[in-house]
Coordinates of C-alpha atoms and ligand atoms in Angstrom, one line a residue:
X15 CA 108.2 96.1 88.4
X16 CA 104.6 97.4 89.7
X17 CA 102.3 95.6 91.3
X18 CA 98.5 95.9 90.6
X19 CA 95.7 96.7 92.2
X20 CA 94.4 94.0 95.4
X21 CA 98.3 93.1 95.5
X22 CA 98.2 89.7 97.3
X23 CA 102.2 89.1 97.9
X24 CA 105.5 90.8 97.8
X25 CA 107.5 89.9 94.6
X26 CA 110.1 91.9 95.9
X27 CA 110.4 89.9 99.2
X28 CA 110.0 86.7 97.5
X29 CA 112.5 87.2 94.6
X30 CA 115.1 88.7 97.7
X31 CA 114.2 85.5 99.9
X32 CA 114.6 82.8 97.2
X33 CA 118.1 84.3 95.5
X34 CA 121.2 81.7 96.0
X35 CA 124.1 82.9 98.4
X36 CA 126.8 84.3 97.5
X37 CA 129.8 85.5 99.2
X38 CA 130.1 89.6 97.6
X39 CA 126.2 90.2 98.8
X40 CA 126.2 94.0 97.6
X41 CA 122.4 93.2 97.5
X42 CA 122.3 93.3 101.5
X43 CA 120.8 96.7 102.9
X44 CA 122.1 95.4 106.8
X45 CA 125.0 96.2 108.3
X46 CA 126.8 92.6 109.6
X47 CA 124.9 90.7 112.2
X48 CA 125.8 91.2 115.9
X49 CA 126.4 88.1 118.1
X50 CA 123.7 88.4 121.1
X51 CA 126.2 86.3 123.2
X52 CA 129.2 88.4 123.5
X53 CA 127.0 90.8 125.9
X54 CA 127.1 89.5 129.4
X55 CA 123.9 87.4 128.7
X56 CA 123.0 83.4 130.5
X57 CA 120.3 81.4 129.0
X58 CA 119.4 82.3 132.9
X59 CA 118.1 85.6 132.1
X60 CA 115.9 84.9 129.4
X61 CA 112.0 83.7 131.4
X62 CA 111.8 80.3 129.6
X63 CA 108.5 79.4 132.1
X64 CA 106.5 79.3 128.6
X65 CA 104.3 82.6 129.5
X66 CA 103.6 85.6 127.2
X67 CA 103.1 88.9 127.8
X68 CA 100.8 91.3 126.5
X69 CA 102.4 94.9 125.0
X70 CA 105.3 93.4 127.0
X71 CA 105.8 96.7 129.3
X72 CA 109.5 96.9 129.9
X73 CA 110.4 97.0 125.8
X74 CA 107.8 99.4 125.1
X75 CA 109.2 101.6 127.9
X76 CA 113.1 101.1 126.3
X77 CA 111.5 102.0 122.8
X78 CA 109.9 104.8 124.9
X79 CA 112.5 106.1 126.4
X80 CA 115.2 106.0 123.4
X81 CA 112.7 108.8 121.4
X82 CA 111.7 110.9 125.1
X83 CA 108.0 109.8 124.3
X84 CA 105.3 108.1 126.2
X85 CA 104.6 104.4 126.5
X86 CA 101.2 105.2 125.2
X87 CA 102.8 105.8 121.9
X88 CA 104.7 102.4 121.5
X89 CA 103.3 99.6 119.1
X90 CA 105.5 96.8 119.2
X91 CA 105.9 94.4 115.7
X92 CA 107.7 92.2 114.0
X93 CA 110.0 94.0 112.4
X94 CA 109.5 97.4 110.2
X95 CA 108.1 95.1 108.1
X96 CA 105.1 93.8 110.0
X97 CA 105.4 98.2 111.5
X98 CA 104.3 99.1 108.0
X99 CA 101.6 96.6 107.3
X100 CA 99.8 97.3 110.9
X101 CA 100.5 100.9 110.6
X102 CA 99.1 101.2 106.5
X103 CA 96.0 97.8 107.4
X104 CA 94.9 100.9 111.1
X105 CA 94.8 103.9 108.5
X106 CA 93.6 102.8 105.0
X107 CA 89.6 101.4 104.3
X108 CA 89.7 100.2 101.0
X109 CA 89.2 103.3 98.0
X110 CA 90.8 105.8 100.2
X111 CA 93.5 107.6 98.4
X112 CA 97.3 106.9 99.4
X113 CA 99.8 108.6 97.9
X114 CA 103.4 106.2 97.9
X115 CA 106.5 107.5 97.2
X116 CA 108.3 106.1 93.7
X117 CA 111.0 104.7 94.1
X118 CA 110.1 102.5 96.9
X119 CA 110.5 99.7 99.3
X120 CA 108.0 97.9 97.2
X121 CA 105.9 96.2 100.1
X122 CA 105.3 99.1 101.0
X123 CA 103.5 100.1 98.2
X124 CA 101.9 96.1 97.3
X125 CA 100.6 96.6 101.3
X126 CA 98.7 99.6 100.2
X127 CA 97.2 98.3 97.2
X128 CA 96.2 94.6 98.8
X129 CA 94.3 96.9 101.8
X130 CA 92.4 98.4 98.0
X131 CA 93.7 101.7 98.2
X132 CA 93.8 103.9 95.3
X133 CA 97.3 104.7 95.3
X134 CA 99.0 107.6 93.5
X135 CA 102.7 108.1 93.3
X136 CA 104.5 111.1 94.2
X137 CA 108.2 111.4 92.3
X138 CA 112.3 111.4 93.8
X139 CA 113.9 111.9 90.6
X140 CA 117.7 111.1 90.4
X141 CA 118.6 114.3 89.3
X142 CA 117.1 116.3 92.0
X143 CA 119.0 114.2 94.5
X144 CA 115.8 111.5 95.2
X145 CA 114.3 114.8 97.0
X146 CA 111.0 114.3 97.1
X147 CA 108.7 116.4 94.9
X148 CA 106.9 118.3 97.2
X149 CA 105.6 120.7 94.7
X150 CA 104.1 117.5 92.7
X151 CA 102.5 116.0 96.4
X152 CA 100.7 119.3 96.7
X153 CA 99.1 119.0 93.5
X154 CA 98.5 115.0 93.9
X155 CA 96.8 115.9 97.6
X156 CA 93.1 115.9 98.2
X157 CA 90.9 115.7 101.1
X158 CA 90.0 112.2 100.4
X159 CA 94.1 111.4 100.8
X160 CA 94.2 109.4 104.3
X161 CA 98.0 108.6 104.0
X162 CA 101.8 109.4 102.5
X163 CA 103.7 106.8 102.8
X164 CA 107.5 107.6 102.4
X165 CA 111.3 106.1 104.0
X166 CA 113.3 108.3 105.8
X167 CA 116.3 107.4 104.7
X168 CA 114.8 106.7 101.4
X169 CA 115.4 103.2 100.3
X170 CA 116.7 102.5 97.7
X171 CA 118.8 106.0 97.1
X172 CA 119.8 106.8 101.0
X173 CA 118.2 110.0 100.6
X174 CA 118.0 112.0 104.0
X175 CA 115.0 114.4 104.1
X176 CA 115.3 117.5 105.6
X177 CA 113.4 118.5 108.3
X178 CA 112.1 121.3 106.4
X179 CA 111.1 119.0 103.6
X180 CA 109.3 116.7 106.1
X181 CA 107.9 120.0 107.7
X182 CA 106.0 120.8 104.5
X183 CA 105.2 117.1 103.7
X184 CA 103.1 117.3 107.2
X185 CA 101.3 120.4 106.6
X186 CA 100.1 118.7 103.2
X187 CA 99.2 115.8 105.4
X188 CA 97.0 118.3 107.9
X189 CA 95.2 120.0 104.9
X190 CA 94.2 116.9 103.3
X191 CA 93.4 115.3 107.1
X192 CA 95.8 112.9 106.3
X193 CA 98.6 111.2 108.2
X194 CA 102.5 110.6 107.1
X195 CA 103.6 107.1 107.8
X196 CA 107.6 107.5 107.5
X197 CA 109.5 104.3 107.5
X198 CA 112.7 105.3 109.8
X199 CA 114.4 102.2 109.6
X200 CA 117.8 103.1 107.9
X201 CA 117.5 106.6 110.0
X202 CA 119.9 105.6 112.5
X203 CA 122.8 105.3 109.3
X204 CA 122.5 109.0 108.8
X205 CA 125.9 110.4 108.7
X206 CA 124.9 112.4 112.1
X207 CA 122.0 111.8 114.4
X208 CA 118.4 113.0 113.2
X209 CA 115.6 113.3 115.2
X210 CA 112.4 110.6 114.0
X211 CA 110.0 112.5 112.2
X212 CA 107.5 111.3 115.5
X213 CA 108.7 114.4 117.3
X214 CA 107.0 116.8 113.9
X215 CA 103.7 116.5 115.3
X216 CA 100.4 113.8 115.1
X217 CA 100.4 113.8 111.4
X218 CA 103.6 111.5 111.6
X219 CA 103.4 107.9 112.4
X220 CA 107.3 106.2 112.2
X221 CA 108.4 102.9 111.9
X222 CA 111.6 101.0 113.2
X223 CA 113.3 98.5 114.0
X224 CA 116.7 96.7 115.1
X225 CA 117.3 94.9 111.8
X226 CA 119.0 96.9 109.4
X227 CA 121.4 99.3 111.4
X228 CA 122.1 97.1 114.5
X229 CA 122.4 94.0 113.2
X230 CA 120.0 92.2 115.1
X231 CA 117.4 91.4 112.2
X232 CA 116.7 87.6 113.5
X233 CA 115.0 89.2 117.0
X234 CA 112.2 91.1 114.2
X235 CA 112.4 93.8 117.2
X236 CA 109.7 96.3 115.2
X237 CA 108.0 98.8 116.7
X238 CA 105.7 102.1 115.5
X239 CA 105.2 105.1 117.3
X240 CA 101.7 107.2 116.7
X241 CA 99.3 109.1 119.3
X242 CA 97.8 107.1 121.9
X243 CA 94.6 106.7 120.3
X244 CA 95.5 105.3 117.3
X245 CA 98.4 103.5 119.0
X246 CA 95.3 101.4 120.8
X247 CA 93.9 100.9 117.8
X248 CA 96.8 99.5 116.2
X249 CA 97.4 97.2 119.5
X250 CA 93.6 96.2 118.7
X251 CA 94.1 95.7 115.0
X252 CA 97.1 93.2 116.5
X253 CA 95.0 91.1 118.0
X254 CA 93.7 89.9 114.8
X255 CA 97.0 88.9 113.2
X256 CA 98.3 86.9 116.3
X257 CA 98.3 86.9 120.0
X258 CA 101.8 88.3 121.2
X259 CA 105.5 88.8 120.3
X260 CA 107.6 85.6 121.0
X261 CA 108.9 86.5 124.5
X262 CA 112.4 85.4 124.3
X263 CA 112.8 87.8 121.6
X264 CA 111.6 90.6 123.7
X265 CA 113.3 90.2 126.4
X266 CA 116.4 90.0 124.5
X267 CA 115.4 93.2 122.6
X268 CA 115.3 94.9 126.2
X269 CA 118.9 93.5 126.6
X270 CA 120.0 94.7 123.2
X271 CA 118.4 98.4 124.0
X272 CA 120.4 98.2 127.3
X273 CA 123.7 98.0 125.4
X274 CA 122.6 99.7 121.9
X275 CA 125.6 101.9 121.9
X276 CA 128.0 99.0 122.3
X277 CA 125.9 97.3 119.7
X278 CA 126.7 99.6 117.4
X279 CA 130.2 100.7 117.9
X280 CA 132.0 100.9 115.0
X281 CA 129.2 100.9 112.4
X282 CA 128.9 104.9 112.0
X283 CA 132.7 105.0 110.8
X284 CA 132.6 101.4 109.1
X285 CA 129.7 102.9 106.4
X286 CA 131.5 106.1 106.5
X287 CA 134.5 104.3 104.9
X288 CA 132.0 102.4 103.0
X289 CA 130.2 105.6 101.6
X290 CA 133.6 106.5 100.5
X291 CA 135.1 103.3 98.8
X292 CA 131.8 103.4 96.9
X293 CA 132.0 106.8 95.8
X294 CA 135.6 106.7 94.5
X295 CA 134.1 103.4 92.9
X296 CA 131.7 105.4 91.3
X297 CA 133.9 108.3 90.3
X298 CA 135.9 105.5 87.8
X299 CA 133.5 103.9 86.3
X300 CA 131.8 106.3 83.0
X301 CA 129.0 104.3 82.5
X302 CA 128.0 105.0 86.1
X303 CA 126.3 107.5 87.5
X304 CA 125.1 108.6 90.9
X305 CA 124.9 111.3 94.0
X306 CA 127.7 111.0 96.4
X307 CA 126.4 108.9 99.2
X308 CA 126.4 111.0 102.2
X309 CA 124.2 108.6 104.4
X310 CA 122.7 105.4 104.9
X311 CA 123.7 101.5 104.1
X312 CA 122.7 102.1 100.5
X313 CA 123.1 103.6 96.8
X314 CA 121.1 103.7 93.6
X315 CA 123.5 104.2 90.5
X316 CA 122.2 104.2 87.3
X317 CA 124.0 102.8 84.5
X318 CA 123.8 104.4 81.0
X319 CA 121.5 102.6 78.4
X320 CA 121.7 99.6 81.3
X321 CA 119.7 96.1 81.9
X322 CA 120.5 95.9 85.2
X323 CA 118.6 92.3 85.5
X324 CA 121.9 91.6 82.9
X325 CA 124.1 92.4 85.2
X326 CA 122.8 90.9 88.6
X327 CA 122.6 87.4 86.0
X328 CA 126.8 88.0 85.2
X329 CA 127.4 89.3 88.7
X330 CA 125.6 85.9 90.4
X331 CA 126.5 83.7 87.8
X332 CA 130.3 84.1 87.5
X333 CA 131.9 86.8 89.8
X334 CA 129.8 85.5 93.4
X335 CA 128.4 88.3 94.1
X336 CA 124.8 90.4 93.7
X337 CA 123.5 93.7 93.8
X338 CA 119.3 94.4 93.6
X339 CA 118.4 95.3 90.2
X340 CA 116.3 98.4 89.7
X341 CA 113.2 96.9 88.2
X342 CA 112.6 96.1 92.1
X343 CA 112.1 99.9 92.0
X344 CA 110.3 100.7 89.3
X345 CA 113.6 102.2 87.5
X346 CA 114.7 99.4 85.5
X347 CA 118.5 101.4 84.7
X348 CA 119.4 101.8 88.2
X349 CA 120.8 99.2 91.2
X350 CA 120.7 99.3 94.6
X351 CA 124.3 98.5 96.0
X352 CA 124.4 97.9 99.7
X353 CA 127.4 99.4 101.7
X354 CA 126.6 97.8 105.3
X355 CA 129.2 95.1 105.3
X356 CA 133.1 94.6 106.3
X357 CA 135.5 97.2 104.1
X358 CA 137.2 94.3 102.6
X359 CA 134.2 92.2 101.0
X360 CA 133.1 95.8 99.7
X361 CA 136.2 96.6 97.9
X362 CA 136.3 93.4 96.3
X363 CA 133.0 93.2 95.8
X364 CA 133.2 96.9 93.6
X365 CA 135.9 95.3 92.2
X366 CA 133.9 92.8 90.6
X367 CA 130.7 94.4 90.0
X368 CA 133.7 97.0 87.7
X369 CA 135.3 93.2 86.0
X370 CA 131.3 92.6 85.3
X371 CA 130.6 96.2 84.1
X372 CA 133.1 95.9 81.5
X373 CA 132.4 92.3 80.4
X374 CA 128.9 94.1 79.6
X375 CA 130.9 96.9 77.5
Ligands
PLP24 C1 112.4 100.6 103.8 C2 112.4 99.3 104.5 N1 111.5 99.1 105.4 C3 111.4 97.9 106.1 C4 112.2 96.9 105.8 C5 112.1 95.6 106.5 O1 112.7 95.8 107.8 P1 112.6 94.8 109.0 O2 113.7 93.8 108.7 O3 112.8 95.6 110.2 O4 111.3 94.1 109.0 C6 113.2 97.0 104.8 C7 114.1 95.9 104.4 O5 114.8 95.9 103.4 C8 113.3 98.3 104.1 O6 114.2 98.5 103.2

């Protein structure tokens, strides 16, 4: 499904917000939530005195200090999702030319056309691996482009780009006098650690948050990191779409920075297990067809000759369980699978998305 020009909601984010539960949720792109309370936390340590504090200094230093940049370069948000919006709302006037990635995260792209952007779309085909087309960016580049807007991972495929790739993608970006806003927020399920695409030069602008890879979605921790100047402008932008962060939340986001690594324990081999269930999954099934995933919480299978939107119905209707059909992403034959969760509700899950796959035979 594309959205139109002056977008003014997510159907994506409403359609994914209003689904009914169900217990093999191989629509999720998170990995399971973390429990705040088994770190060695009191209700004591949390300032409940009512105040709120402006660009709340010690989280922007703990963002800070986990990339080796300055303060000055921290926005703080709510979420990657709010990142994106205050990111795209600082660096788009309405007419200016964006150029959005397809497939995408689609508020991505409905945030760039309700800020009036004329958007153009530059191609990750499935059978180039969802690389981006960097040859076909080139082309689509002018000097009246003012962003790229791309997810590193990709989302939906878990595509990593390469720093090469993201090399060339930024010297597009300085020809044109354009910037690269790189959504980062599955980066951190790379199979091995990558460096954020901040560190490539000004061009870049990255987004993040603790949701998807830590766990910790309900503290919206978000931040951005850009230059300083545009940084304050972003701060500035803030001030029109609400006063601060909740503090409680960022205080506990300090907390959850302080113990990140025992936050995440466990999930770089859980999704590597994950990655493989799904792959040998995939391997089975003929009417199935997709890269091995290598990284990231999730994969984009096509199916041959397949309504997708079918098979969510069967999946949701009979087996208790959902995946994200592809229409979400413009490629109506694919769905997204998610591979964050525990082994067991994966392999069962696979195992009825197969029973559903064969109903539909
Ligand atoms: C690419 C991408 N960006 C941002 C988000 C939203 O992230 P957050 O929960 O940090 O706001 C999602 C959630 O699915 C996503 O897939």
């Amino acid at each position: 499904m594309t959205p139109g020009r002056g977008a003014m909601q997510s159907d994506y984010m409403h359609w994914a917000k209003t689904q009914s539960k169900v217990r093999f949720a191989l629509s999720s792109s998170e990995v399971p939530h973390f429990r705040l309370d088994s770190l060695p936390l009191t209700i004591a340590d949390l300032d409940l005195d009512g105040a709120s504090h402006p660009r709340y200094a010690p989280l922007r230093s703990a963002i800070a200090s986990r990339y080796g940049v300055a303060s000055d370069n921290v926005v703080t948000a709510n979420g990657t999702a709010m990142a994106n919006f205050l990111a795209m709302a600082t660096l788009i006037a309405p007419g200016d030319e964006v150029i959005v990635e397809r497939p995408t995260y689609e508020p991505m792209l409905s945030a760039a056309l309700f800020l009036g952007a004329e958007v153009r779309r530059v191609d990750r085909r499935a059978g180039d691996g969802f690389r981006l087309d960097i040859r076909q960016l080139e082309q689509l580049a002018t000097p009246r482009t003012r962003l790229i807007v791309m997810a590193n991972l990709h989302n939906p495929s878990g595509t990593l780009t390469s720093e090469e790739d993201l090399r060339a993608i930024g010297a597009i970006a300085e020809r044109s006098g354009a910037r690269v806003l790189v959504d980062e927020v599955y980066l951190d399920s790379a199979a091995l650690p990558r460096r954020t695409s901040a560190l490539l030069g000004s061009q870049f602008v990255i987004t993040n948050s603790l949701t998807k890879v830590y766990g910790l979605s309900g503290l919206r921790c978000g931040w951005i990191l850009a230059e300083p100047e545009l940084a304050e402008r972003m701060w500035r932008l803030n001030d029109l779409f609400g006063v601060n962060q909740p503090h409680q939340s960022e205080m506990l986001s300090c907390f959850a920075f302080q113990y990140l690594n025992e936050i995440a324990r466990g999930t770089a081999e859980r999704l590597q297990r994950n990655r493989a269930l799904f792959n040998e999954f995939v391997a089975g099934r003929d009417e199935l067809q997709c890269m091995t995933a290598e990284h990231g919480i999730t994969a984009f299978p096509c199916r041959e000759g397949g309504d997708t939107e079918r098979l969510d119905e069967l999946l949701r209707s009979k087996y208790d369980t959902s995946i994200v059909p592809g229409r979400w992403f413009e490629m109506p034959d694919h769905f997204r699978v998610g591979l964050g969760g525990d082994p067991d509700m994966l392999k069962e899950g696979l195992a009825r998305l197969g029973s559903a796959l064969d109903e539909l035979k």
